[in-house]
PDB file of C-alpha atoms in Angstrom:
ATOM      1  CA  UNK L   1      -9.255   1.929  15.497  1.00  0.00           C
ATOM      2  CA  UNK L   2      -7.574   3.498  12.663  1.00  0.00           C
ATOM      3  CA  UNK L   3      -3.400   3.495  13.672  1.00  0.00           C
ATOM      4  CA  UNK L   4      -2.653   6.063  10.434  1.00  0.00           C
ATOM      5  CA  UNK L   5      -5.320   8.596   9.688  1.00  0.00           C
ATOM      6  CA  UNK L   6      -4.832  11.126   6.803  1.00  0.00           C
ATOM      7  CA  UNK L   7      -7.645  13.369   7.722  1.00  0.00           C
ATOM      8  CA  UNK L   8      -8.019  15.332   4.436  1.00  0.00           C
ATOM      9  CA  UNK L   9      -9.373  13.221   1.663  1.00  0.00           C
ATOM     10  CA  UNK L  10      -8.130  15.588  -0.801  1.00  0.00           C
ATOM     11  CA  UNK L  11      -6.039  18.798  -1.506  1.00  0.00           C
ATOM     12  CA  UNK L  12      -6.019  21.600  -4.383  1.00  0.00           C
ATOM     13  CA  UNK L  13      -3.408  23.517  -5.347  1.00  0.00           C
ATOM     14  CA  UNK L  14      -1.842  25.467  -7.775  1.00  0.00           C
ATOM     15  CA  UNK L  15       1.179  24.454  -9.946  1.00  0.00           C
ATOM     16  CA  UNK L  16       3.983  25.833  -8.665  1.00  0.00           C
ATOM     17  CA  UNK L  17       2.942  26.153  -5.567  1.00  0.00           C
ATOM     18  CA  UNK L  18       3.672  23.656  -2.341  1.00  0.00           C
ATOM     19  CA  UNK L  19       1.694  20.756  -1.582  1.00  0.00           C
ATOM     20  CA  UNK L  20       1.700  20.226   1.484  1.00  0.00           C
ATOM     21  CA  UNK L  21      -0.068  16.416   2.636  1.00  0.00           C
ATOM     22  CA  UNK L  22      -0.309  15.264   6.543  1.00  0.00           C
ATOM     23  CA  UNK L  23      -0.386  12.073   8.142  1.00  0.00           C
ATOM     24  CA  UNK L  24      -1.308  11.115  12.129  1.00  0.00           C
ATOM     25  CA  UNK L  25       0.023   8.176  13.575  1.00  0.00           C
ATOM     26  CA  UNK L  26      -1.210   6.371  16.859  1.00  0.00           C
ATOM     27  CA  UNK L  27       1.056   3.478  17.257  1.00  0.00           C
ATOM     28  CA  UNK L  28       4.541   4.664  19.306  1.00  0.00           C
ATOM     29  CA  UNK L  29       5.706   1.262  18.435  1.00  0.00           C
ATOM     30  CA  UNK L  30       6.031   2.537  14.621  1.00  0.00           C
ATOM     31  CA  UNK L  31       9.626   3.724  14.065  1.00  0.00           C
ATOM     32  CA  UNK L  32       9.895   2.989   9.806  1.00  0.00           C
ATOM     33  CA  UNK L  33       7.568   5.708   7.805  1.00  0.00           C
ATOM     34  CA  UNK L  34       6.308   5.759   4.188  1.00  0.00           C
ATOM     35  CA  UNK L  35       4.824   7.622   1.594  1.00  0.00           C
ATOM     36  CA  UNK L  36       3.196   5.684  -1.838  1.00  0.00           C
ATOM     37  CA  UNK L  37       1.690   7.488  -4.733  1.00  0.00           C
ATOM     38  CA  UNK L  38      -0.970   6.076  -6.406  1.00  0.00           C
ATOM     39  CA  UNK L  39      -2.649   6.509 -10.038  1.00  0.00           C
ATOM     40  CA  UNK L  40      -6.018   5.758 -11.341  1.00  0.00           C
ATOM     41  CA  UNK L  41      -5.185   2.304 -12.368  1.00  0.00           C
ATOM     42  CA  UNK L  42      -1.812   1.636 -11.346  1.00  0.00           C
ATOM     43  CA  UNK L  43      -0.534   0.075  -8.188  1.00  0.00           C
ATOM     44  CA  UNK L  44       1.211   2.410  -5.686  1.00  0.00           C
ATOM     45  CA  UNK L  45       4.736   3.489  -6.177  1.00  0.00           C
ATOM     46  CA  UNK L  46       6.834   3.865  -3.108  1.00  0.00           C
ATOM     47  CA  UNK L  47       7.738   7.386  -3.059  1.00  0.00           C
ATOM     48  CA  UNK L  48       9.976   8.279   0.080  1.00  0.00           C
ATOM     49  CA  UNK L  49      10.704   6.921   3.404  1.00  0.00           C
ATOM     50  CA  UNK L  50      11.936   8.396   7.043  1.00  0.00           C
ATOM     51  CA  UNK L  51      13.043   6.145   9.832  1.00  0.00           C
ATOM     52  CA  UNK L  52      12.168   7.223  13.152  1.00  0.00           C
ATOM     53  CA  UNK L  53      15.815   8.139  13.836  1.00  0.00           C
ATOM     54  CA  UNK L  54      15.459  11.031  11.833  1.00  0.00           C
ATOM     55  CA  UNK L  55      13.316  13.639  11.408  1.00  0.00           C
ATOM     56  CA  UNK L  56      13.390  15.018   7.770  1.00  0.00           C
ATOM     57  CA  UNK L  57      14.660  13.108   4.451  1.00  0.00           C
ATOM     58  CA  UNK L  58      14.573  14.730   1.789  1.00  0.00           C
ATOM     59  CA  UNK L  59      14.611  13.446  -2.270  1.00  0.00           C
ATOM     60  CA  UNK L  60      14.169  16.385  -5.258  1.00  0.00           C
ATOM     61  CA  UNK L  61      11.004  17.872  -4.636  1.00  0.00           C
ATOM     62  CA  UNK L  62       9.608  15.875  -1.888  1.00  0.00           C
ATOM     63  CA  UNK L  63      10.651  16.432   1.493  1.00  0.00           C
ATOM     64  CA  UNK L  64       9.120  14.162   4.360  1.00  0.00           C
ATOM     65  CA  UNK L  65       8.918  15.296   7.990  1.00  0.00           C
ATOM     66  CA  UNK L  66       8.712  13.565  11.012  1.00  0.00           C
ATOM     67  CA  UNK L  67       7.637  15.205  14.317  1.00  0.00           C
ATOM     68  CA  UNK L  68       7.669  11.896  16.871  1.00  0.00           C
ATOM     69  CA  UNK L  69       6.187  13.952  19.890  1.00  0.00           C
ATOM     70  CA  UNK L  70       3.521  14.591  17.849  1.00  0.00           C
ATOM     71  CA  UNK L  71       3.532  11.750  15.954  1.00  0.00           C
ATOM     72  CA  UNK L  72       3.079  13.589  12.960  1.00  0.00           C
ATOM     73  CA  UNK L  73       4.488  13.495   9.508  1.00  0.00           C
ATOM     74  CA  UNK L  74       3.786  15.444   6.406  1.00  0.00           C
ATOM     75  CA  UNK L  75       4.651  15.060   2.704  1.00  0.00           C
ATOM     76  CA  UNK L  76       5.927  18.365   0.867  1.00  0.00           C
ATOM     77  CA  UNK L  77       5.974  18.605  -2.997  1.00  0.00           C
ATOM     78  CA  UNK L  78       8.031  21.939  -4.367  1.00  0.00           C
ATOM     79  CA  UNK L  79       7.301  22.994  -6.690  1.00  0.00           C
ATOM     80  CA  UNK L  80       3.884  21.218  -7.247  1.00  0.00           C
ATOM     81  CA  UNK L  81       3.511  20.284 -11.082  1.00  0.00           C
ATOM     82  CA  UNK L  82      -0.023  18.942 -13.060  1.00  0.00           C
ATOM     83  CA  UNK L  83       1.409  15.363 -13.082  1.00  0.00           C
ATOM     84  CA  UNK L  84       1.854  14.897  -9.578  1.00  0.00           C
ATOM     85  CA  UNK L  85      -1.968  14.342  -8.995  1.00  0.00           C
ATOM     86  CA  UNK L  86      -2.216  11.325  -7.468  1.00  0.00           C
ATOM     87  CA  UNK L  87      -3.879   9.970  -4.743  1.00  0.00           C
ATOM     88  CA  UNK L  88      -1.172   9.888  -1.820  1.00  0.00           C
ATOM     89  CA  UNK L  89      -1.167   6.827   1.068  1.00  0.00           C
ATOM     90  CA  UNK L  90       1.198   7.408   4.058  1.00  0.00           C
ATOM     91  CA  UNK L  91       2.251   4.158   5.511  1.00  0.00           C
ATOM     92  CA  UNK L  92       3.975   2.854   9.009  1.00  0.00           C
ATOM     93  CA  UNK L  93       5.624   0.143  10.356  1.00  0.00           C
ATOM     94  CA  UNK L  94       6.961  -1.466  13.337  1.00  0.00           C
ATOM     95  CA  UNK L  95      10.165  -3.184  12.077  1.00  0.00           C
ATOM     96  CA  UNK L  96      11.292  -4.710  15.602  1.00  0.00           C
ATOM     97  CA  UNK L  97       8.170  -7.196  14.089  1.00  0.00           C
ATOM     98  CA  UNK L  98       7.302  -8.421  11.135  1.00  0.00           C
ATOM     99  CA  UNK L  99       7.026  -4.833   9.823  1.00  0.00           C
ATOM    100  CA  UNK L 100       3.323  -5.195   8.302  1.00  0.00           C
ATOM    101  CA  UNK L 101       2.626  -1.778   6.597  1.00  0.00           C
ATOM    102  CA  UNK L 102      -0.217  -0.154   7.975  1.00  0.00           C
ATOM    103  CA  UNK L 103      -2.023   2.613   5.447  1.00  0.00           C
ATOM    104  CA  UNK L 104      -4.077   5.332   5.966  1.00  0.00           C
ATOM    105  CA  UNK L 105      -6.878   5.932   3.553  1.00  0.00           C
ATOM    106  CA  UNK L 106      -5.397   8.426   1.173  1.00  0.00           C
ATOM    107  CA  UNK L 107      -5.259  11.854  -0.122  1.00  0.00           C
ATOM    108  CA  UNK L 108      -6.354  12.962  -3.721  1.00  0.00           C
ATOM    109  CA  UNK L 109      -4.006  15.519  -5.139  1.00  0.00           C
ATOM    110  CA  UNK L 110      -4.902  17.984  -7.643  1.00  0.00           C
ATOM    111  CA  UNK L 111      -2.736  19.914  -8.888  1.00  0.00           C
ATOM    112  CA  UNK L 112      -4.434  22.916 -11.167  1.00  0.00           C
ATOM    113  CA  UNK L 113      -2.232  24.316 -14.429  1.00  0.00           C
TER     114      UNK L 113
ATOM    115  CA  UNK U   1      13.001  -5.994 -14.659  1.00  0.00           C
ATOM    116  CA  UNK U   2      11.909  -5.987 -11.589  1.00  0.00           C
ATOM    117  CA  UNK U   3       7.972  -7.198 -11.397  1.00  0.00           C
ATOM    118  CA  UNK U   4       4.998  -7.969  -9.160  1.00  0.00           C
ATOM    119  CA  UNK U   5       2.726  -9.592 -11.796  1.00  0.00           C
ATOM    120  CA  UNK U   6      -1.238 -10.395 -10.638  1.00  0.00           C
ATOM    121  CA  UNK U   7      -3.868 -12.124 -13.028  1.00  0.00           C
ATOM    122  CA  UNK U   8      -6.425 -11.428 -13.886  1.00  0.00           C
ATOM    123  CA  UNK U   9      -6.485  -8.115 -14.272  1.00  0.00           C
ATOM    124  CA  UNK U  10      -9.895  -7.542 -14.009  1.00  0.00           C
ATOM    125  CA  UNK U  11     -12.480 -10.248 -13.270  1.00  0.00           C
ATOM    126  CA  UNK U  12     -16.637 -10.435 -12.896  1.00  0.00           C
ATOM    127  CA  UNK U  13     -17.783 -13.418 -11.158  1.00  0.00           C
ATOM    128  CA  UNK U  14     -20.863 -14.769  -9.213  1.00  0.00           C
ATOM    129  CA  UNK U  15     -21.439 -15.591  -5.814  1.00  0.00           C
ATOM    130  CA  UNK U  16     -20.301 -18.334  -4.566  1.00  0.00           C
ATOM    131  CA  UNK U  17     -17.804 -19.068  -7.736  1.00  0.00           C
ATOM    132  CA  UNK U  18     -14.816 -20.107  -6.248  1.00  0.00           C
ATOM    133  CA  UNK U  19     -11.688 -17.957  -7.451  1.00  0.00           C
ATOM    134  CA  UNK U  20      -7.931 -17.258  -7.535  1.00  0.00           C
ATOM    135  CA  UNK U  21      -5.920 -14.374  -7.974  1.00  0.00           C
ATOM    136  CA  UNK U  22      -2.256 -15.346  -9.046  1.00  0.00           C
ATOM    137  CA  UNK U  23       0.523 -13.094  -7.867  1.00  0.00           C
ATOM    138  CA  UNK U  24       3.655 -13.799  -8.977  1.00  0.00           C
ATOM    139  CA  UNK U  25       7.508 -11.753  -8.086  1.00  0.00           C
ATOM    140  CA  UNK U  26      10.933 -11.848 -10.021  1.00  0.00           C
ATOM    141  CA  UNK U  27      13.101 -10.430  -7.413  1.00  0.00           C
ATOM    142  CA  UNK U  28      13.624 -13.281  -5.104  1.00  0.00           C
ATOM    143  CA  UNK U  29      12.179 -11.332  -1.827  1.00  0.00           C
ATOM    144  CA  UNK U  30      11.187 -13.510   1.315  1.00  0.00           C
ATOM    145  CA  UNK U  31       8.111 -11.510   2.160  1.00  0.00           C
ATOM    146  CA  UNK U  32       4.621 -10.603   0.471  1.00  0.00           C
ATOM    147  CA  UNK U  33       1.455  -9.740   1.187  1.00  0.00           C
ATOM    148  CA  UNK U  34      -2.565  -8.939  -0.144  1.00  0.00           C
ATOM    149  CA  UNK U  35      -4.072  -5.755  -0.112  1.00  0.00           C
ATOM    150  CA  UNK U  36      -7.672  -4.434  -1.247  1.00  0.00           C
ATOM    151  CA  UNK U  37      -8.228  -0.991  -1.305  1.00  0.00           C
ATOM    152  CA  UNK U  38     -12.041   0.369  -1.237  1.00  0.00           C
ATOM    153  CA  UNK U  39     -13.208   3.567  -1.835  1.00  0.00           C
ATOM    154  CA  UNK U  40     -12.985   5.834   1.613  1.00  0.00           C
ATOM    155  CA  UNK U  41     -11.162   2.837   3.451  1.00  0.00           C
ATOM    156  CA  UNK U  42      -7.452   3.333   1.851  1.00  0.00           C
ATOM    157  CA  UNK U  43      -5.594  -0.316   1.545  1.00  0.00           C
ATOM    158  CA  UNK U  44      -6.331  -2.752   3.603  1.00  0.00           C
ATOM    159  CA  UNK U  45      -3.944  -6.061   4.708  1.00  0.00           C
ATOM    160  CA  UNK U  46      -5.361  -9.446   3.608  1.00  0.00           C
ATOM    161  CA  UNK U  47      -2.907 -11.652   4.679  1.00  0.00           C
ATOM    162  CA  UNK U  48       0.839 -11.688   4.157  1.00  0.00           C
ATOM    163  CA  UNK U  49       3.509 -14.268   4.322  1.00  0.00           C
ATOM    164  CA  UNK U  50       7.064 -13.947   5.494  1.00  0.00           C
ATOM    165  CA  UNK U  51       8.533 -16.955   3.762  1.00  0.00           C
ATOM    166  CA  UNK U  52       7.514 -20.084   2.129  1.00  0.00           C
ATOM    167  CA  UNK U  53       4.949 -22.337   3.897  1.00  0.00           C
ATOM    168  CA  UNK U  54       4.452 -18.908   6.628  1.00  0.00           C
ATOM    169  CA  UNK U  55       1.394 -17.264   6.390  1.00  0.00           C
ATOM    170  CA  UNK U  56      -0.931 -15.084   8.803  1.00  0.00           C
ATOM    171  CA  UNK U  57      -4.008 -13.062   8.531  1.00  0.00           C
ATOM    172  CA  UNK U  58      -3.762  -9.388   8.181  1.00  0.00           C
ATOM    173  CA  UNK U  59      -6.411  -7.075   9.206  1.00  0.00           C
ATOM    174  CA  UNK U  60      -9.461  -8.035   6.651  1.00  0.00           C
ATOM    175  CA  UNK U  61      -8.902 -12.174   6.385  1.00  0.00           C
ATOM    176  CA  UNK U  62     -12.729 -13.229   6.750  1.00  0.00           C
ATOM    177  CA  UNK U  63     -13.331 -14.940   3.093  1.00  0.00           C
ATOM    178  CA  UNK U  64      -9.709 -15.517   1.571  1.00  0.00           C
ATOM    179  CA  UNK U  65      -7.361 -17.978   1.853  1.00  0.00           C
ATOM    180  CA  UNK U  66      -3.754 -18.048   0.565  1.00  0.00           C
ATOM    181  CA  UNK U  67      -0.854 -20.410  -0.059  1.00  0.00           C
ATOM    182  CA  UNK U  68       2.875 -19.971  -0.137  1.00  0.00           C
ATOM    183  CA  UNK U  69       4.466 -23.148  -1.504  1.00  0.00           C
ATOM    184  CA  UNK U  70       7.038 -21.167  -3.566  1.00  0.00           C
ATOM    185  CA  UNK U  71       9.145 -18.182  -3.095  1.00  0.00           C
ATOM    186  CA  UNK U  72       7.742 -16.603  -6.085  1.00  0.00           C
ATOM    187  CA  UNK U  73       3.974 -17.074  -5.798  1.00  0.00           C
ATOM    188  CA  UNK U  74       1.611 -15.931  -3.262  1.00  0.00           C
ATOM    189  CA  UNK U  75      -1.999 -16.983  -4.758  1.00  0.00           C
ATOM    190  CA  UNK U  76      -4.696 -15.402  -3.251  1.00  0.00           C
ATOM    191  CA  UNK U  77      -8.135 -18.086  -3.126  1.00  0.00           C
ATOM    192  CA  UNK U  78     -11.830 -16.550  -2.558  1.00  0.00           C
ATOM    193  CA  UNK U  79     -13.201 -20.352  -1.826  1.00  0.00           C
ATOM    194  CA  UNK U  80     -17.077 -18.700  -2.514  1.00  0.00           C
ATOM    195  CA  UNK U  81     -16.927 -15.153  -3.063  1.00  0.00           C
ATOM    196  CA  UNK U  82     -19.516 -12.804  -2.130  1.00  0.00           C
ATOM    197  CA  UNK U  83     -20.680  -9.314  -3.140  1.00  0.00           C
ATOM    198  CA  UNK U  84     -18.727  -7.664  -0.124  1.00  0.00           C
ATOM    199  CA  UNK U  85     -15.524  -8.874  -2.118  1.00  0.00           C
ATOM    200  CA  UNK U  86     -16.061  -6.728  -4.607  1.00  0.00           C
ATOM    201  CA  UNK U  87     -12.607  -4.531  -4.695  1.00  0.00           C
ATOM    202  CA  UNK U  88      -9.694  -3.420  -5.901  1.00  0.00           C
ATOM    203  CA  UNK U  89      -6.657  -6.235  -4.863  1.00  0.00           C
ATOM    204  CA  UNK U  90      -3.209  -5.603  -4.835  1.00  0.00           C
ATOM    205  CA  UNK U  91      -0.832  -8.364  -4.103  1.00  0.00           C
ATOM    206  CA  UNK U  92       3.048  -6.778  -3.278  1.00  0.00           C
ATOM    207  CA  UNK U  93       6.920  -8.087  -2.489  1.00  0.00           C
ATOM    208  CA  UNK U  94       8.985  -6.377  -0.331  1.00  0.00           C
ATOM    209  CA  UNK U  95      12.326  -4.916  -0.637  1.00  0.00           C
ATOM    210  CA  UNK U  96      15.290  -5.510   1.890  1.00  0.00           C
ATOM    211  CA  UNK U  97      15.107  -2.010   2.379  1.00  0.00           C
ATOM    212  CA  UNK U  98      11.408  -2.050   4.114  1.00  0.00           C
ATOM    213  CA  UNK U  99       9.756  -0.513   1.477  1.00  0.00           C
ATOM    214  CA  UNK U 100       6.577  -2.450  -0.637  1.00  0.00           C
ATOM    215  CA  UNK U 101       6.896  -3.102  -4.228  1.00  0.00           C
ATOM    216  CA  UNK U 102       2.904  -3.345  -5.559  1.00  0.00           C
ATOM    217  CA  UNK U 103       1.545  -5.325  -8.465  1.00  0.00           C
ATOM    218  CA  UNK U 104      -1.048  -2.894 -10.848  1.00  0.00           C
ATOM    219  CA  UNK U 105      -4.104  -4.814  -9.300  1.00  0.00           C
ATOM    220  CA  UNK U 106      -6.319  -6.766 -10.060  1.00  0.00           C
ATOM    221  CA  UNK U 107     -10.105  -5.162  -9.825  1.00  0.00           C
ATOM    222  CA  UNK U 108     -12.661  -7.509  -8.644  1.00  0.00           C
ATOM    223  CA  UNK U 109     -16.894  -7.879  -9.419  1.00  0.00           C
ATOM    224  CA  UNK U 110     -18.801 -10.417  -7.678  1.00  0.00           C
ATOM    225  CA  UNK U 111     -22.336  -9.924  -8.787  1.00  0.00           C
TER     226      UNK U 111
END
Protein backbone atom coordinates (compact mmCIF):
# COMPACT_ATOMS: atom_id res chain seq x y z
CA UNK A 1 0.00 0.00 0.00
CA UNK A 2 1.47 3.06 -1.34
CA UNK A 3 2.37 5.48 2.09
CA UNK A 4 3.11 8.74 -0.45
CA UNK A 5 0.95 8.97 -3.51
CA UNK A 6 1.38 11.93 -5.96
CA UNK A 7 -1.75 11.34 -7.88
CA UNK A 8 -1.00 13.47 -11.00
CA UNK A 9 1.69 11.99 -13.13
CA UNK A 10 2.24 15.20 -14.75
CA UNK A 11 1.39 19.00 -14.87
CA UNK A 12 1.46 21.83 -17.72
CA UNK A 13 1.82 25.16 -17.27
CA UNK A 14 2.73 28.28 -18.52
CA UNK A 15 5.96 30.24 -17.71
CA UNK A 16 5.27 32.63 -15.43
CA UNK A 17 2.63 31.21 -14.09
CA UNK A 18 2.41 28.97 -10.61
CA UNK A 19 3.06 25.44 -10.47
CA UNK A 20 1.39 24.13 -8.20
CA UNK A 21 2.45 19.98 -7.37
CA UNK A 22 0.54 17.82 -4.48
CA UNK A 23 1.54 15.08 -2.43
CA UNK A 24 -0.80 12.58 0.00
CA UNK A 25 0.66 10.98 2.80
CA UNK A 26 -0.78 7.91 4.81
CA UNK A 27 1.69 7.28 7.48
CA UNK A 28 0.88 9.74 10.80
CA UNK A 29 4.11 8.43 12.04
CA UNK A 30 5.91 10.71 9.23
CA UNK A 31 6.85 14.05 10.83
CA UNK A 32 10.23 15.04 8.32
CA UNK A 33 8.90 16.01 4.56
CA UNK A 34 10.78 16.34 1.24
CA UNK A 35 10.71 17.46 -2.10
CA UNK A 36 13.63 16.12 -4.91
CA UNK A 37 13.79 17.27 -8.45
CA UNK A 38 14.82 15.07 -10.90
CA UNK A 39 16.30 15.40 -14.63
CA UNK A 40 16.38 13.08 -17.49
CA UNK A 41 19.63 11.56 -16.56
CA UNK A 42 20.65 12.99 -13.44
CA UNK A 43 20.07 11.78 -9.94
CA UNK A 44 17.55 13.75 -7.82
CA UNK A 45 18.49 16.96 -6.18
CA UNK A 46 17.02 17.64 -2.82
CA UNK A 47 15.02 20.64 -3.31
CA UNK A 48 13.21 21.75 0.03
CA UNK A 49 12.18 20.27 3.22
CA UNK A 50 9.29 20.96 6.06
CA UNK A 51 9.34 19.27 9.41
CA UNK A 52 6.12 18.41 10.77
CA UNK A 53 6.44 21.22 13.34
CA UNK A 54 5.73 23.60 10.82
CA UNK A 55 3.51 24.13 8.30
CA UNK A 56 5.03 26.25 5.42
CA UNK A 57 8.94 26.80 4.58
CA UNK A 58 9.60 28.68 2.19
CA UNK A 59 13.12 29.08 -0.17
CA UNK A 60 13.01 31.74 -3.43
CA UNK A 61 10.44 30.50 -5.55
CA UNK A 62 9.41 27.36 -3.95
CA UNK A 63 7.21 27.37 -1.13
CA UNK A 64 6.23 23.92 0.55
CA UNK A 65 3.03 23.44 2.55
CA UNK A 66 2.09 21.18 5.04
CA UNK A 67 -1.56 20.58 6.08
CA UNK A 68 -1.07 17.53 8.90
CA UNK A 69 -4.95 17.04 9.35
CA UNK A 70 -5.03 16.37 6.00
CA UNK A 71 -1.92 15.00 5.60
CA UNK A 72 -1.32 16.90 2.67
CA UNK A 73 1.54 18.83 1.26
CA UNK A 74 2.05 20.67 -1.95
CA UNK A 75 5.06 22.12 -3.80
CA UNK A 76 4.59 25.81 -5.26
CA UNK A 77 7.00 27.20 -7.96
CA UNK A 78 6.50 31.27 -8.60
CA UNK A 79 7.06 32.24 -11.00
CA UNK A 80 7.31 28.95 -13.07
CA UNK A 81 10.30 29.25 -15.65
CA UNK A 82 11.16 26.62 -18.90
CA UNK A 83 14.04 25.10 -16.85
CA UNK A 84 12.21 23.98 -14.00
CA UNK A 85 10.75 20.92 -15.94
CA UNK A 86 11.62 18.20 -14.10
CA UNK A 87 10.09 15.33 -12.89
CA UNK A 88 9.24 16.15 -9.09
CA UNK A 89 9.33 13.15 -6.14
CA UNK A 90 7.87 14.17 -2.72
CA UNK A 91 9.43 12.17 -0.01
CA UNK A 92 8.63 11.32 3.93
CA UNK A 93 10.13 10.11 6.79
CA UNK A 94 9.72 8.96 10.22
CA UNK A 95 12.87 10.26 12.00
CA UNK A 96 11.97 8.86 15.64
CA UNK A 97 13.42 5.57 13.34
CA UNK A 98 15.83 5.07 11.13
CA UNK A 99 14.25 7.77 8.92
CA UNK A 100 14.10 5.56 5.56
CA UNK A 101 12.73 7.99 2.86
CA UNK A 102 9.70 6.82 1.42
CA UNK A 103 8.88 8.33 -2.37
CA UNK A 104 5.99 8.69 -4.21
CA UNK A 105 6.14 8.02 -7.90
CA UNK A 106 6.64 11.44 -9.34
CA UNK A 107 5.30 14.29 -11.22
CA UNK A 108 6.54 15.46 -14.76
CA UNK A 109 6.68 19.20 -15.00
CA UNK A 110 6.39 21.08 -18.08
CA UNK A 111 6.76 24.22 -18.12
CA UNK A 112 5.66 25.88 -21.75
CA UNK A 113 7.72 29.30 -22.98
CA UNK B 1 33.37 18.47 -3.59
CA UNK B 2 30.93 16.81 -2.21
CA UNK B 3 30.12 13.34 -4.27
CA UNK B 4 28.04 10.16 -4.45
CA UNK B 5 29.98 8.37 -7.23
CA UNK B 6 28.26 4.86 -8.78
CA UNK B 7 29.97 2.69 -11.60
CA UNK B 8 29.12 1.76 -14.09
CA UNK B 9 27.19 4.12 -15.44
CA UNK B 10 25.37 2.20 -17.67
CA UNK B 11 25.68 -1.59 -18.01
CA UNK B 12 24.00 -4.56 -20.42
CA UNK B 13 24.37 -7.90 -19.04
CA UNK B 14 22.82 -11.45 -19.30
CA UNK B 15 20.90 -13.45 -17.08
CA UNK B 16 22.30 -14.98 -14.62
CA UNK B 17 25.80 -12.87 -14.92
CA UNK B 18 26.62 -12.09 -11.61
CA UNK B 19 27.18 -8.18 -11.07
CA UNK B 20 28.18 -5.21 -8.88
CA UNK B 21 27.34 -1.77 -8.77
CA UNK B 22 30.06 0.29 -6.80
CA UNK B 23 28.85 3.30 -4.88
CA UNK B 24 31.22 5.21 -3.36
CA UNK B 25 30.74 8.87 -0.87
CA UNK B 26 33.36 11.65 0.08
CA UNK B 27 31.53 13.24 2.84
CA UNK B 28 32.07 10.90 5.67
CA UNK B 29 28.09 10.28 6.35
CA UNK B 30 27.08 7.16 8.54
CA UNK B 31 24.06 6.26 6.48
CA UNK B 32 23.27 5.12 2.74
CA UNK B 33 21.05 3.42 0.89
CA UNK B 34 19.90 1.75 -2.92
CA UNK B 35 17.23 2.94 -4.89
CA UNK B 36 15.77 1.84 -8.44
CA UNK B 37 13.35 3.87 -9.93
CA UNK B 38 10.99 2.29 -12.81
CA UNK B 39 8.86 3.91 -15.00
CA UNK B 40 5.19 4.55 -13.20
CA UNK B 41 6.62 3.11 -9.80
CA UNK B 42 8.74 6.38 -8.62
CA UNK B 43 12.02 5.18 -6.46
CA UNK B 44 11.98 2.38 -4.77
CA UNK B 45 14.31 1.32 -1.40
CA UNK B 46 16.71 -1.60 -2.02
CA UNK B 47 18.37 -1.84 1.02
CA UNK B 48 20.14 0.75 3.13
CA UNK B 49 22.71 0.67 5.81
CA UNK B 50 23.07 2.86 8.85
CA UNK B 51 26.72 2.29 9.57
CA UNK B 52 29.45 -0.03 8.77
CA UNK B 53 28.80 -3.81 9.01
CA UNK B 54 24.58 -2.62 9.48
CA UNK B 55 22.52 -3.42 6.79
CA UNK B 56 18.63 -4.19 6.23
CA UNK B 57 16.34 -4.73 3.39
CA UNK B 58 14.26 -1.93 2.15
CA UNK B 59 11.08 -2.39 0.39
CA UNK B 60 12.25 -4.26 -3.06
CA UNK B 61 15.34 -6.66 -1.57
CA UNK B 62 14.35 -10.01 -3.50
CA UNK B 63 17.65 -10.45 -5.86
CA UNK B 64 20.39 -8.00 -4.35
CA UNK B 65 22.69 -8.24 -1.84
CA UNK B 66 24.93 -5.53 -0.34
CA UNK B 67 27.97 -5.06 1.88
CA UNK B 68 29.13 -2.29 4.14
CA UNK B 69 32.70 -3.01 5.24
CA UNK B 70 33.73 0.67 4.89
CA UNK B 71 32.26 3.97 5.65
CA UNK B 72 32.68 5.06 2.19
CA UNK B 73 31.38 2.18 0.06
CA UNK B 74 28.08 0.63 -0.11
CA UNK B 75 28.40 -2.00 -3.17
CA UNK B 76 25.36 -3.14 -4.41
CA UNK B 77 25.75 -7.28 -5.73
CA UNK B 78 22.98 -8.82 -8.25
CA UNK B 79 24.47 -12.57 -7.45
CA UNK B 80 22.39 -13.76 -10.98
CA UNK B 81 20.49 -11.04 -12.38
CA UNK B 82 17.38 -11.41 -14.18
CA UNK B 83 15.33 -9.46 -16.73
CA UNK B 84 13.00 -7.97 -13.90
CA UNK B 85 16.30 -6.09 -12.79
CA UNK B 86 16.34 -4.19 -15.52
CA UNK B 87 16.25 -0.39 -14.01
CA UNK B 88 17.41 2.66 -13.28
CA UNK B 89 19.71 2.39 -9.69
CA UNK B 90 20.57 5.07 -7.61
CA UNK B 91 22.78 4.50 -4.68
CA UNK B 92 22.66 7.88 -2.07
CA UNK B 93 24.44 9.27 1.43
CA UNK B 94 22.68 11.14 3.72
CA UNK B 95 23.18 14.43 5.24
CA UNK B 96 23.01 15.18 9.11
CA UNK B 97 20.34 17.32 8.22
CA UNK B 98 17.84 14.33 7.00
CA UNK B 99 17.95 15.12 3.62
CA UNK B 100 19.41 12.36 0.70
CA UNK B 101 22.32 13.23 -1.35
CA UNK B 102 21.86 10.86 -4.81
CA UNK B 103 24.56 9.51 -7.07
CA UNK B 104 23.57 10.22 -11.17
CA UNK B 105 22.66 6.41 -11.51
CA UNK B 106 23.60 3.85 -12.86
CA UNK B 107 20.98 2.41 -15.69
CA UNK B 108 20.78 -1.25 -15.82
CA UNK B 109 19.94 -4.04 -19.01
CA UNK B 110 19.74 -7.58 -18.26
CA UNK B 111 18.82 -9.21 -21.50
Amino acid sequence: DQQVKQNSPSLSVQEGRISILNCDYTNSMFDYFLWYKKYPAEGPTFLISISSIKDKNEDGRFTVFLNKSAKHLSLHIVPSQPGDSAVYFCAAAARGSQGNLIFGKGTKLSVKP
Amino acid sequence: EAQVTQNPRYLITVTGKKLTVTCSQNMNHEYMSWYRQDPGLGLRQIYYSMNVEVTDKGDVPEGYKVSRKEKRNFPLILESPSPNQTSLYFCASRRPTGELFFGEGSRLTVL
